[in-house]
mmCIF file of C-alpha atoms and ligand atoms in Angstrom:
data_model
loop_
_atom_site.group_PDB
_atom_site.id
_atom_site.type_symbol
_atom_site.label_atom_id
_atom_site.label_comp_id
_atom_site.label_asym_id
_atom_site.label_seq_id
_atom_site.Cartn_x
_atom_site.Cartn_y
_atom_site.Cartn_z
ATOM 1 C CA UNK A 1345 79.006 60.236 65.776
ATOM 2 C CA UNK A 1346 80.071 59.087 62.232
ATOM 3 C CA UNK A 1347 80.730 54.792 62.131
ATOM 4 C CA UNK A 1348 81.505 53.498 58.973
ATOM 5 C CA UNK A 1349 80.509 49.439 57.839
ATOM 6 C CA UNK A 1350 84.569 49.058 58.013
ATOM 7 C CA UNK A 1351 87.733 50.746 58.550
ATOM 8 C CA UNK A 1352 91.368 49.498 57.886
ATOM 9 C CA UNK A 1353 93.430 52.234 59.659
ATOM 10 C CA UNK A 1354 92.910 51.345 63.578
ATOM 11 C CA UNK A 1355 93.805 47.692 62.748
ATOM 12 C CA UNK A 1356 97.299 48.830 60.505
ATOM 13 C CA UNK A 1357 97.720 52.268 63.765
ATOM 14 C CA UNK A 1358 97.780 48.651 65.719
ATOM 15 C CA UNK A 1359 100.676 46.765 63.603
ATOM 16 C CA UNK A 1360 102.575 49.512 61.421
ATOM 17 C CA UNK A 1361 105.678 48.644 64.212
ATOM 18 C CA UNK A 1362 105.355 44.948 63.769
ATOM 19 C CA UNK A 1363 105.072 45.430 59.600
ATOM 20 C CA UNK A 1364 107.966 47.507 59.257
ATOM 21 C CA UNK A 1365 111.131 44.678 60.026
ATOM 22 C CA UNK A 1366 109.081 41.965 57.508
ATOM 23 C CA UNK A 1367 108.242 44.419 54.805
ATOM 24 C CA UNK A 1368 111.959 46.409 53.957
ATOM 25 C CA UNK A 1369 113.523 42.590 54.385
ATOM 26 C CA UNK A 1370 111.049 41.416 50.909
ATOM 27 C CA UNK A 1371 112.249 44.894 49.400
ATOM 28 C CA UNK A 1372 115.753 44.713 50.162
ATOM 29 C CA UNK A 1373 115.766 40.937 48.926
ATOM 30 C CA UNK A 1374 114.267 41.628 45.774
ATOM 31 C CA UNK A 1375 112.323 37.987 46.065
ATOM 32 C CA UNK A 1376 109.070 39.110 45.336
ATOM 33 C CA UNK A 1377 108.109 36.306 43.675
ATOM 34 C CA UNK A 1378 107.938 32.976 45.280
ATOM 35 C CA UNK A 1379 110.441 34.158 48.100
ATOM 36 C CA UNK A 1380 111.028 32.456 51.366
ATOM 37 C CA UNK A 1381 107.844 34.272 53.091
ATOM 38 C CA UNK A 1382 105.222 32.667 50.723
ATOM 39 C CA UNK A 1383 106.538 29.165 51.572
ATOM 40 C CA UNK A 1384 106.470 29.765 55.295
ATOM 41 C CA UNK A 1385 103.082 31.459 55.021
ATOM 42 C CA UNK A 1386 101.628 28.681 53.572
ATOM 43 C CA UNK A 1387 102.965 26.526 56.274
ATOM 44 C CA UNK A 1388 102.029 28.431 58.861
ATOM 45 C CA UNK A 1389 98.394 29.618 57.310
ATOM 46 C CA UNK A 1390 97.675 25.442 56.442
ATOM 47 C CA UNK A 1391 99.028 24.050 60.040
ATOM 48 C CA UNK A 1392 96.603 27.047 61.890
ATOM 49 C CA UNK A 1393 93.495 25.209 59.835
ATOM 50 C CA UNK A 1394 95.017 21.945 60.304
ATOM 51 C CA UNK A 1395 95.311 20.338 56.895
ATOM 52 C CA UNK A 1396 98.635 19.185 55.498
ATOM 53 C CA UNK A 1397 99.344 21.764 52.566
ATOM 54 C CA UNK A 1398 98.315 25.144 51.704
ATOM 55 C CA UNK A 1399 99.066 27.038 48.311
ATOM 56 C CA UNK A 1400 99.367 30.820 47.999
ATOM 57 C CA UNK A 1401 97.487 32.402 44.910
ATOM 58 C CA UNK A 1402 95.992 35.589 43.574
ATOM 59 C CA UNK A 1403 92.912 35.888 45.374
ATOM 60 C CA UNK A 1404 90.010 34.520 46.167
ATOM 61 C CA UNK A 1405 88.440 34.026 43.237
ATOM 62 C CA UNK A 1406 91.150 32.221 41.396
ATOM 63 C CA UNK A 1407 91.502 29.980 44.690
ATOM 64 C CA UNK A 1408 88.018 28.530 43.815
ATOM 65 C CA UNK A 1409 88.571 27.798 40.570
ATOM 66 C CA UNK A 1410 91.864 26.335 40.719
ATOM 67 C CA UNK A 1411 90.623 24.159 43.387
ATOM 68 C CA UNK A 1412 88.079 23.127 41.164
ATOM 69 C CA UNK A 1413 90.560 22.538 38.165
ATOM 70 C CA UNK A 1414 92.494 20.701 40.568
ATOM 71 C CA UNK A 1415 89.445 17.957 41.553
ATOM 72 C CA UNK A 1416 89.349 17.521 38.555
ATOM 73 C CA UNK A 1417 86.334 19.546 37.768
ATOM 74 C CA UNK A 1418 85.689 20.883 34.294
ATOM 75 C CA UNK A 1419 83.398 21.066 31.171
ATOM 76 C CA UNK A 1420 80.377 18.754 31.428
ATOM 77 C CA UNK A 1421 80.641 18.650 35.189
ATOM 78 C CA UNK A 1422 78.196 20.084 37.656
ATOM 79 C CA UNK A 1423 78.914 21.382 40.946
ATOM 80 C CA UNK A 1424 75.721 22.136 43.580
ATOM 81 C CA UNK A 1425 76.353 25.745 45.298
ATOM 82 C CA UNK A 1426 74.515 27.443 47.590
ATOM 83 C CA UNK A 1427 71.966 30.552 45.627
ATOM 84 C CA UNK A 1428 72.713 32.657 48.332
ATOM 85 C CA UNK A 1429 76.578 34.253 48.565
ATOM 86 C CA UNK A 1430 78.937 35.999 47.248
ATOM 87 C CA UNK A 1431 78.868 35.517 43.200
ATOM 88 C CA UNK A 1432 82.525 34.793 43.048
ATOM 89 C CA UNK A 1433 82.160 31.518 44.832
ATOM 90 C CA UNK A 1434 79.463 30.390 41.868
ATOM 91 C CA UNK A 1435 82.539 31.815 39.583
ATOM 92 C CA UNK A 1436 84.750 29.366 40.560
ATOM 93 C CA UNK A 1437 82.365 26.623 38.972
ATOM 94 C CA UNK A 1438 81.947 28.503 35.717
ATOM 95 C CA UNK A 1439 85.374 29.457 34.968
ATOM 96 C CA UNK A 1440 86.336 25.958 35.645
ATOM 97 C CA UNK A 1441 84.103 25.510 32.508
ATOM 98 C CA UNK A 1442 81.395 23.690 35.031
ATOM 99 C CA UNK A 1443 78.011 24.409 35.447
ATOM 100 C CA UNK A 1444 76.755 25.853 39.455
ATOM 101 C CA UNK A 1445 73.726 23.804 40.074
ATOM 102 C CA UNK A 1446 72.417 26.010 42.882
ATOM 103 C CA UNK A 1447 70.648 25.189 45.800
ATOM 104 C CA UNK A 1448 68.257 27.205 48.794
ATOM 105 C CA UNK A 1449 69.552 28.416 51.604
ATOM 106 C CA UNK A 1450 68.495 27.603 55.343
ATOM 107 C CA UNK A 1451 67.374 30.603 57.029
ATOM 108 C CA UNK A 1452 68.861 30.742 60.504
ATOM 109 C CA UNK A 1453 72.522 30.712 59.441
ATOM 110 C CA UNK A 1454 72.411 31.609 55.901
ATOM 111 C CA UNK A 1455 74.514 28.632 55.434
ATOM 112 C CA UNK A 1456 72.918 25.833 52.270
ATOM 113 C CA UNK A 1457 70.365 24.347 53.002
ATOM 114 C CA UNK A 1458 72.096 20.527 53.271
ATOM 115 C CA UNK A 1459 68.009 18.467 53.213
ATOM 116 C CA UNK A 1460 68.036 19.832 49.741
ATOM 117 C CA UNK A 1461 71.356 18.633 48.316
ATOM 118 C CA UNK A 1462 70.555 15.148 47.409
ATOM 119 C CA UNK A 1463 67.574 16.081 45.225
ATOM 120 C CA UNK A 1464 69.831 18.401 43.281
ATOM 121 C CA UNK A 1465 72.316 15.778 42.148
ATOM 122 C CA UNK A 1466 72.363 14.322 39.014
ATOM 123 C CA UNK A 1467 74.728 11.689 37.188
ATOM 124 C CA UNK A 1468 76.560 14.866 35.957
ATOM 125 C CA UNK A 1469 77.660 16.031 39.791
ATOM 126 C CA UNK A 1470 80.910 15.737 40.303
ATOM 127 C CA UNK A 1471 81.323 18.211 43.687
ATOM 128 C CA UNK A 1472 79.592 20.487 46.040
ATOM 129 C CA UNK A 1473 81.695 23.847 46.745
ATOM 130 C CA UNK A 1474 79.704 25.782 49.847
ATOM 131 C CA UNK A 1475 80.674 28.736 51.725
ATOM 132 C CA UNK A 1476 80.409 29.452 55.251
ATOM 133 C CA UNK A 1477 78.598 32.836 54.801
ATOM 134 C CA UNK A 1478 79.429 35.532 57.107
ATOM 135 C CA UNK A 1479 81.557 33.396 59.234
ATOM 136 C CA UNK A 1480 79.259 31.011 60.150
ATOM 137 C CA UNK A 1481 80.344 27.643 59.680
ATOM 138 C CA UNK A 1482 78.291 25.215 56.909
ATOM 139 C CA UNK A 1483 76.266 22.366 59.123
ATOM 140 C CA UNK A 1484 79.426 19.867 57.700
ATOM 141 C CA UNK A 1485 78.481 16.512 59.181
ATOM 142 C CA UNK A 1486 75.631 15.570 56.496
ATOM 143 C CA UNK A 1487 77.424 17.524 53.661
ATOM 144 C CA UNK A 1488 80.477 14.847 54.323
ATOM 145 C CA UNK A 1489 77.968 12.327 54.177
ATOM 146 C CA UNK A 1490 76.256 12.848 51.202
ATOM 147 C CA UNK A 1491 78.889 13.485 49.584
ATOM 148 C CA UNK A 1492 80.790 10.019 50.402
ATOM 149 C CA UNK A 1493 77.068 8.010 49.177
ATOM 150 C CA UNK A 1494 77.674 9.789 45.824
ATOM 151 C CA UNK A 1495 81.305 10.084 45.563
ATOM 152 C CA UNK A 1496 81.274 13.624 45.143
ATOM 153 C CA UNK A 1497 84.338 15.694 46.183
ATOM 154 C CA UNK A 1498 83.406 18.846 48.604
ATOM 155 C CA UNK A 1499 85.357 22.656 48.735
ATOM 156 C CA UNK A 1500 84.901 24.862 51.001
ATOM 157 C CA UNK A 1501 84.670 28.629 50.369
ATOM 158 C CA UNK A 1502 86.252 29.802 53.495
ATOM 159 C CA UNK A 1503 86.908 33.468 52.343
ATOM 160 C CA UNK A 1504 84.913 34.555 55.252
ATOM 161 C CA UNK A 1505 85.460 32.360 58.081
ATOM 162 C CA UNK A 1506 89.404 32.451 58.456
ATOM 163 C CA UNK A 1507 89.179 30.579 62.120
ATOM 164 C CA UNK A 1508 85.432 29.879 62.411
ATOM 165 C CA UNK A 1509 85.163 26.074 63.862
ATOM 166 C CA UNK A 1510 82.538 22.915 63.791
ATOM 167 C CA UNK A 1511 82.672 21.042 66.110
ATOM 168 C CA UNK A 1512 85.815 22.965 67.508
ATOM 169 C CA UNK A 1513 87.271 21.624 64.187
ATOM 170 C CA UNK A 1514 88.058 24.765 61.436
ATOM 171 C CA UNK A 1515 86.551 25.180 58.891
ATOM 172 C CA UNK A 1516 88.785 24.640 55.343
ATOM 173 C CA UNK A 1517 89.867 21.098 56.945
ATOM 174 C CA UNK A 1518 86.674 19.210 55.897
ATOM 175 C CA UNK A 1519 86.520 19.168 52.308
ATOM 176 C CA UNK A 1520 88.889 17.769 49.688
ATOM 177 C CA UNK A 1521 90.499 21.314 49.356
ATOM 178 C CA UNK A 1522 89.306 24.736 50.695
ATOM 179 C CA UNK A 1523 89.772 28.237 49.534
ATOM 180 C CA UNK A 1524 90.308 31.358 51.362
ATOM 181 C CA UNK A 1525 90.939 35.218 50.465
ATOM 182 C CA UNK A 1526 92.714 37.458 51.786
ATOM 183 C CA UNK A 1527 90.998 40.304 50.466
ATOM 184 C CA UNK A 1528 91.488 43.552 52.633
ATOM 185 C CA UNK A 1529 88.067 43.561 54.398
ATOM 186 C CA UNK A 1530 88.504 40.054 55.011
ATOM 187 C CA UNK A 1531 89.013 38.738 58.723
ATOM 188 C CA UNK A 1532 92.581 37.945 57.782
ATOM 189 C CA UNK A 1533 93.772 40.513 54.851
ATOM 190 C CA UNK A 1534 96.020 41.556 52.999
ATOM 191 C CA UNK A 1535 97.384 45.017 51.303
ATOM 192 C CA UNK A 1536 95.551 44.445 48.218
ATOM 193 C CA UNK A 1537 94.623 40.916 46.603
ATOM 194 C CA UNK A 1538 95.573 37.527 47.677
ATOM 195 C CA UNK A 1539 94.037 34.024 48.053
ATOM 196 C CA UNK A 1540 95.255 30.268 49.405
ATOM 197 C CA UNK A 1541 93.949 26.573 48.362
ATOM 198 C CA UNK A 1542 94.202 24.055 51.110
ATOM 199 C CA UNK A 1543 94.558 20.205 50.983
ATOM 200 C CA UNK A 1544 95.256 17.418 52.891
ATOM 201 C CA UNK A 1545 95.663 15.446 49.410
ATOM 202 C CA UNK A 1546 98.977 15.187 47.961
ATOM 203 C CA UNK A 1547 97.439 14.563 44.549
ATOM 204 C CA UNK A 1548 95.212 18.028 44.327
ATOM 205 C CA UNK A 1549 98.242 19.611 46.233
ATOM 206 C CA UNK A 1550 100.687 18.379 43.209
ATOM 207 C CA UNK A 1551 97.955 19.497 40.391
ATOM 208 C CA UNK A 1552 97.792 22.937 42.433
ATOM 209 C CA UNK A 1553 101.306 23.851 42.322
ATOM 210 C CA UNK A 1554 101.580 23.730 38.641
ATOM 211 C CA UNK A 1555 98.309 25.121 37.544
ATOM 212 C CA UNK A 1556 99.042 28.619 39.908
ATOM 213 C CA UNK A 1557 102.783 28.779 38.215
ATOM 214 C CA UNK A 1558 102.722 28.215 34.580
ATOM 215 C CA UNK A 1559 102.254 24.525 34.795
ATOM 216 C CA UNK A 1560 106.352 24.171 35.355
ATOM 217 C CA UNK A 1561 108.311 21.795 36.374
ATOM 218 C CA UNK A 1562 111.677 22.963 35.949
ATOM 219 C CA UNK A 1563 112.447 26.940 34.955
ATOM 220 C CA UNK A 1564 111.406 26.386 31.469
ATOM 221 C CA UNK A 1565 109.756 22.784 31.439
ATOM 222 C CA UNK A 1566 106.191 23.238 31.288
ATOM 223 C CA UNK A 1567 103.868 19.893 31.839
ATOM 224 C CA UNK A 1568 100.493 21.473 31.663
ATOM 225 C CA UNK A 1569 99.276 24.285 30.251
ATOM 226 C CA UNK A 1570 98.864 26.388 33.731
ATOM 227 C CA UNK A 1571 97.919 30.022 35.103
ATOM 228 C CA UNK A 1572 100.132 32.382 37.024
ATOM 229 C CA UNK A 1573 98.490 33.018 39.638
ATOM 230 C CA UNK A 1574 100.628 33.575 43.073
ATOM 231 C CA UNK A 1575 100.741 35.229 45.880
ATOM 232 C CA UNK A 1576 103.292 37.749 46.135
ATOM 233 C CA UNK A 1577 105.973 37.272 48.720
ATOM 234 C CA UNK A 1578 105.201 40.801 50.142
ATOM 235 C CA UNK A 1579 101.774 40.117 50.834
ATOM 236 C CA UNK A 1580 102.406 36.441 52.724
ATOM 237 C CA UNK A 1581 105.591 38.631 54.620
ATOM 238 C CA UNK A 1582 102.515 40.865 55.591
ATOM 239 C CA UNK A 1583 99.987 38.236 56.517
ATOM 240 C CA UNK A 1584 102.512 36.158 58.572
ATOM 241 C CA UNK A 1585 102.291 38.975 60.993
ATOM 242 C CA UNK A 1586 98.689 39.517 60.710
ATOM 243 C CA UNK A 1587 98.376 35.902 61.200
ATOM 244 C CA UNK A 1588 99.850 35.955 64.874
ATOM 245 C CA UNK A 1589 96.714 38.429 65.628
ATOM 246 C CA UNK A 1590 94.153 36.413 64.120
ATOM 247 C CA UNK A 1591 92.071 34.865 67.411
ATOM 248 C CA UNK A 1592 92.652 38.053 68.946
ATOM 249 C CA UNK A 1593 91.185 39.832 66.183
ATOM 250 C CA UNK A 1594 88.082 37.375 65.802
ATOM 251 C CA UNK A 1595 87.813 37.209 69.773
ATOM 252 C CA UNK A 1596 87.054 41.208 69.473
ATOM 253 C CA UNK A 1597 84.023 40.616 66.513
ATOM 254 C CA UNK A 1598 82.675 37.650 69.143
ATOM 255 C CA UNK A 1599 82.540 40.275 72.161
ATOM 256 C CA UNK A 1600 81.092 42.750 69.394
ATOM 257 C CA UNK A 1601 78.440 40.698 67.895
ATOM 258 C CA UNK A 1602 77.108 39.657 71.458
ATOM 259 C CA UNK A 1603 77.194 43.008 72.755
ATOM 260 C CA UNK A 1604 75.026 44.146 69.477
ATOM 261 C CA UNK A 1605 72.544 41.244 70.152
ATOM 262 C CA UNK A 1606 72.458 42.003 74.007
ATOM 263 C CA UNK A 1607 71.967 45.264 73.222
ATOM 264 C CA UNK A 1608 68.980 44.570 70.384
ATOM 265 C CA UNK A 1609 67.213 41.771 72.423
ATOM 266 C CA UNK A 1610 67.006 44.457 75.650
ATOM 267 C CA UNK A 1611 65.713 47.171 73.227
ATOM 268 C CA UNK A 1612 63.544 44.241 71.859
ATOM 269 C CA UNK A 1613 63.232 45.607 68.330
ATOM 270 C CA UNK A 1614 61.902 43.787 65.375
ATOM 271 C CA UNK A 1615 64.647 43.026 63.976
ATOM 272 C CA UNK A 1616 66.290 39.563 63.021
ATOM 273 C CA UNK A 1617 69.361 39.142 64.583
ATOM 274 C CA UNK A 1618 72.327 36.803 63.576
ATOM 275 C CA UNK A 1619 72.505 33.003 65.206
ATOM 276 C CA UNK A 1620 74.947 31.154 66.128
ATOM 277 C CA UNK A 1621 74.202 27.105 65.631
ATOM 278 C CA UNK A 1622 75.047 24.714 68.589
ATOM 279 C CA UNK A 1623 77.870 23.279 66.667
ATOM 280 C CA UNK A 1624 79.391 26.431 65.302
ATOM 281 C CA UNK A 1625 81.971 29.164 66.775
ATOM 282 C CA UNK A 1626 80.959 31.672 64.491
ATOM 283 C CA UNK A 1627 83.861 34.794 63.525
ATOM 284 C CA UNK A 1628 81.663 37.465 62.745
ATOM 285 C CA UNK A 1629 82.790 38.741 58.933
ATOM 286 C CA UNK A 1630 79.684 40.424 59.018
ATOM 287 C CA UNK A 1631 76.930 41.130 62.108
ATOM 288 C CA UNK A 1632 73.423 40.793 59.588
ATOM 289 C CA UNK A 1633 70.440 41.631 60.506
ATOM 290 C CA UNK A 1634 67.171 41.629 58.762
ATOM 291 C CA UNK A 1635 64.500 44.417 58.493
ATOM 292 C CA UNK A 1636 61.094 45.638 56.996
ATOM 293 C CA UNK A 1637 61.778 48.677 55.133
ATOM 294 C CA UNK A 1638 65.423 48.249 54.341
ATOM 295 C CA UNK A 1639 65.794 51.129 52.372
ATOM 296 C CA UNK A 1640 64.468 53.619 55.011
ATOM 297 C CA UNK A 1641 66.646 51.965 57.743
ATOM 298 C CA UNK A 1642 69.257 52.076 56.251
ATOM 299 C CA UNK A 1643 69.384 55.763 54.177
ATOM 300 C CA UNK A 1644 67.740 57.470 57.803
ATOM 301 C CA UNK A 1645 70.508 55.181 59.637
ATOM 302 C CA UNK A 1646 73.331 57.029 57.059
ATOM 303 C CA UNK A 1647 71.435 60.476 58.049
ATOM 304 C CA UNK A 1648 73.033 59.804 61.529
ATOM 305 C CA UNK A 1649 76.458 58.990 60.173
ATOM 306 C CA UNK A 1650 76.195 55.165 60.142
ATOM 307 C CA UNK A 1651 77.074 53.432 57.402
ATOM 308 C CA UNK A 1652 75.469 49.943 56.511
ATOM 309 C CA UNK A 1653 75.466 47.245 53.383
ATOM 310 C CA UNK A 1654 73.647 45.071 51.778
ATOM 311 C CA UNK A 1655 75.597 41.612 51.457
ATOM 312 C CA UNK A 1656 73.516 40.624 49.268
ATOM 313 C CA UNK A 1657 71.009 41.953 47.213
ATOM 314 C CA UNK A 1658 70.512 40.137 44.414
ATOM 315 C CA UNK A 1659 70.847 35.771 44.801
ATOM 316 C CA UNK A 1660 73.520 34.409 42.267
ATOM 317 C CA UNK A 1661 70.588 32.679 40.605
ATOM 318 C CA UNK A 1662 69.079 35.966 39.350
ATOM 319 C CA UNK A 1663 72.401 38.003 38.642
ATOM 320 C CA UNK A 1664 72.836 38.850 34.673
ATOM 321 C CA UNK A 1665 75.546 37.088 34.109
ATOM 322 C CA UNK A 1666 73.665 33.965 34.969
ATOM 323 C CA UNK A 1667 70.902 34.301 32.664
ATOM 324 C CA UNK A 1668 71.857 31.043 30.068
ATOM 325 C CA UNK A 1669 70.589 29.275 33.548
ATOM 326 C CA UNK A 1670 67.253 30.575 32.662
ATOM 327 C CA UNK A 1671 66.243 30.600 36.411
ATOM 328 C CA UNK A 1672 63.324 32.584 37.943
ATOM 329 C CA UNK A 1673 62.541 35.155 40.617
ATOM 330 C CA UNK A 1674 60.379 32.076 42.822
ATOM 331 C CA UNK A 1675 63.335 29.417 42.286
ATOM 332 C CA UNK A 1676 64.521 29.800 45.533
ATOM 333 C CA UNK A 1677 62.474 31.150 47.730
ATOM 334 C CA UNK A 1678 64.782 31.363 50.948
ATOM 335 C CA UNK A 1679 67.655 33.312 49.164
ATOM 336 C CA UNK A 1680 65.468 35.776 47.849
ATOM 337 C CA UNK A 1681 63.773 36.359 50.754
ATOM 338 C CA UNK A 1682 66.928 37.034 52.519
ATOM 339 C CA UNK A 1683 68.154 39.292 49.541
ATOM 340 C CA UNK A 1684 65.168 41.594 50.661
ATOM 341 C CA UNK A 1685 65.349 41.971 54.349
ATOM 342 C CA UNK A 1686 69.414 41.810 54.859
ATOM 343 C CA UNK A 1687 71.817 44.405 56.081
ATOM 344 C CA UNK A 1688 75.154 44.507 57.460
ATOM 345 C CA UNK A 1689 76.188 47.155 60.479
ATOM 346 C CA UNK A 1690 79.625 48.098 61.169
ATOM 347 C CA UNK A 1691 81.655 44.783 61.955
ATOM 348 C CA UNK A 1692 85.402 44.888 63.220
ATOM 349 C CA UNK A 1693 87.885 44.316 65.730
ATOM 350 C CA UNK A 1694 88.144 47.767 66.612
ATOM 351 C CA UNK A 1695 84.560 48.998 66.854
ATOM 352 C CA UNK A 1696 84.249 50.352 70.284
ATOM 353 C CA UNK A 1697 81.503 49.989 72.675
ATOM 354 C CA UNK A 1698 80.551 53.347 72.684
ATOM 355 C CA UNK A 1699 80.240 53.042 68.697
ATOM 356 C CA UNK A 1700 77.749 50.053 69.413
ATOM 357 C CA UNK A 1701 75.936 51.674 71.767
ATOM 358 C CA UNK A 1702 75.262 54.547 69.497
ATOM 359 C CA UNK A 1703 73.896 52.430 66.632
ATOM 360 C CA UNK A 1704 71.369 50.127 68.493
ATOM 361 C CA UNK A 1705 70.054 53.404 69.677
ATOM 362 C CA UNK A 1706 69.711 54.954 66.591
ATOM 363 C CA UNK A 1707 68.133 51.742 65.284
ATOM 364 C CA UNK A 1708 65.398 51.874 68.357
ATOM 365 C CA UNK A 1709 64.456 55.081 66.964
ATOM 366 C CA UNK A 1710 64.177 54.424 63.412
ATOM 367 C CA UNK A 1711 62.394 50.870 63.772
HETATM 368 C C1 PLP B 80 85.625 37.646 49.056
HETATM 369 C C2 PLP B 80 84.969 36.404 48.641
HETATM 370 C C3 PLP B 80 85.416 35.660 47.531
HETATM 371 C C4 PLP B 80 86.408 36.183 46.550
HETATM 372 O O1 PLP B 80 87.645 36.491 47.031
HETATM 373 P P1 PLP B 80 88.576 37.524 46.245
HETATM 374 O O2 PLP B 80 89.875 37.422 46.978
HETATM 375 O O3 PLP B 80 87.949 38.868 46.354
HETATM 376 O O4 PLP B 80 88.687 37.073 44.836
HETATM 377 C C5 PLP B 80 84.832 34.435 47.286
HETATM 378 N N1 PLP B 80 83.841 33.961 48.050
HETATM 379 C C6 PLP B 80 83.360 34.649 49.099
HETATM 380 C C7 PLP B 80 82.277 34.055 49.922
HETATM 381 C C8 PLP B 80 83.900 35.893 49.424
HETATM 382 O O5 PLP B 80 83.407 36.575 50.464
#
């Protein structure tokens, strides 16, 4: 049997009908830019998180630091992140001109480690951005409140927890403005790159529409000096249909992720498996587990046609690129530890039982 970490084709097999209608109507209109879809995506996309305004970007990576430009965040500043994610939420910070001040991570949901926040700020803070890594929502409560005793704004990175809640609240409706991708691999993606900022402020919502479109107020009036940086009417035509399949599609990675631990805690491997906190509905971007011997596992687990990742192996603090931080292998000792031991298995809505099955038995016989 030959599973792969991901696949796009089942889920698109599933839709290509439903695509068809909303893709040749953006073709034949010609509107690719700013037409009627992206407005009614980001209505749709910001009233399904439950915060008053959403605005349709690039990707990503130019939601976080647009949403930082648009707190006001810049050179000077400093902005505590989490050592342990994806480096493009870190990216945000810097290309705001900021500095990430980084911070541990908690071990059971890979989330930041929120007891270590406070000693982290300085008078030069101005924000925490933190991610809800794999899907798994951020402990939120205690960020809020630390961040209201030092009057520092908070983003979320929600690029992989598109419908993840705390405290049956979603996630992205917490901070002062959240960002999202739409990244194909994502749980809610697109057909190549696309992002959204959400806010409930009308202030940050304001700064956000002219810093993602040339800083214009009229068709040639331009009030700031912005970016241009939208998302493209065929993509939002594309994710208001994926958007309708959203629960469904996180429902499946919930059934899949608890039939993977099921499966691991009867085989009783050693093996750490993924948690869920008490106050989190977790989506499942990834299933992680952790293992001695990664390499082995995971090259003998490819010998019988499995395919696995590492998300991630090097910490943000350590990366290359963040070398003027002069940080060392030791500074945070959670995040690296986790950078040794992690691996992803296949994770998606249409991973069948069978294909399940077949990898927690391989696993048994490799660990
Ligand atoms: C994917 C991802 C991003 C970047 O999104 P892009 O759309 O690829 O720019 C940022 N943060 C996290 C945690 C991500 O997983």
């Amino acid at each position: 049997m030959k599973v792969d970490i991901f696949t796009l084709k089942k889920q698109y097999e599933q839709i290509r009908d439903e695509l068809k209608g909303p893709i040749e109507k953006v073709m034949s209109s010609g509107g690719f830019i700013l037409g009627e879809d992206v407005g009614l995506f980001e209505q749709e996309f910001s009233a399904y998180c439950g915060v008053k305004y959403g605005i349709g970007v690039n990707s990503g990576t130019d939601a976080l630091f647009l949403a930082c430009l648009a707190c006001g965040i810049g050179k000077g500043d400093e902005v505590i992140t989490p050592a342990y994610t994806y480096i493009a939420t870190s990216f945000g910070i810097s290309i705001a001109g900021a500095k990430p001040v980084f911070v541990d991570t908690e071990e059971k949901t890979y989330s930041i480690d929120v007891s270590k926040i406070e000693k982290a700020i300085t008078k030069k803070t101005k924000a925490i951005l933190l991610v809800h890594l794999y899907g798994h929502p951020a402990d939120m409560d205690p960020v809020m409140q630390i961040a209201k005793k030092h009057k520092l704004k908070v983003i979320e990175d929600c690029a992989q927890a598109h419908g993840a809640l705390y405290k049956n609240k979603k996630v992205g409706s917490f901070g002062d403005a959240a960002c999202f991708s739409f990244y194909p691999t994502k749980n809610l993606g697109a057909f190549g790159d696309a992002g959204m900022v959400l806010t409930d402020s009308d202030e940050i919502k304001d700064k956000m529409v002219l810093l993602h479109d040339y800083g214009r107020k009229g068709r040639y009036e331009n009030i700031i000096k912005g970016y241009n940086s939208r998302l493209d009417t065929l993509q939002a035509a594309i994710l208001r249909v994926k958007l309708k399949h959203l629960d469904e599609w996180n429902e499946k990675r919930r059934k899949n992720a608890s039939l993977y631990t099921k499966l691991f805690k009867e085989a009783k491997l050693n093996i750490i498996l993924p948690q869920e906190a008490e106050y989190a509905k977790h989506v499942y971007h990834q299933y992680t587990v952790r293992v001695k011997n990664r390499t082995e596992v995971m090259e003998r687990l490819a010998g019988k046609g499995v395919r696995t990742l590492i998300h991630y192996p090097i910490p943000v603090h350590l990366q290359e690129c963040y070398k003027e931080l002069k940080h060392k292998k030791g500074d945070f000792p959670i995040a690296e530890k986790c950078c040794e031991g992690i691996m992803s298995l296949p994770m998606y809505p249409e991973l069948a039982e069978e294909e399940i099955r077949y990898i927690v038995e391989q696993l048994s016989e490799i660990i």
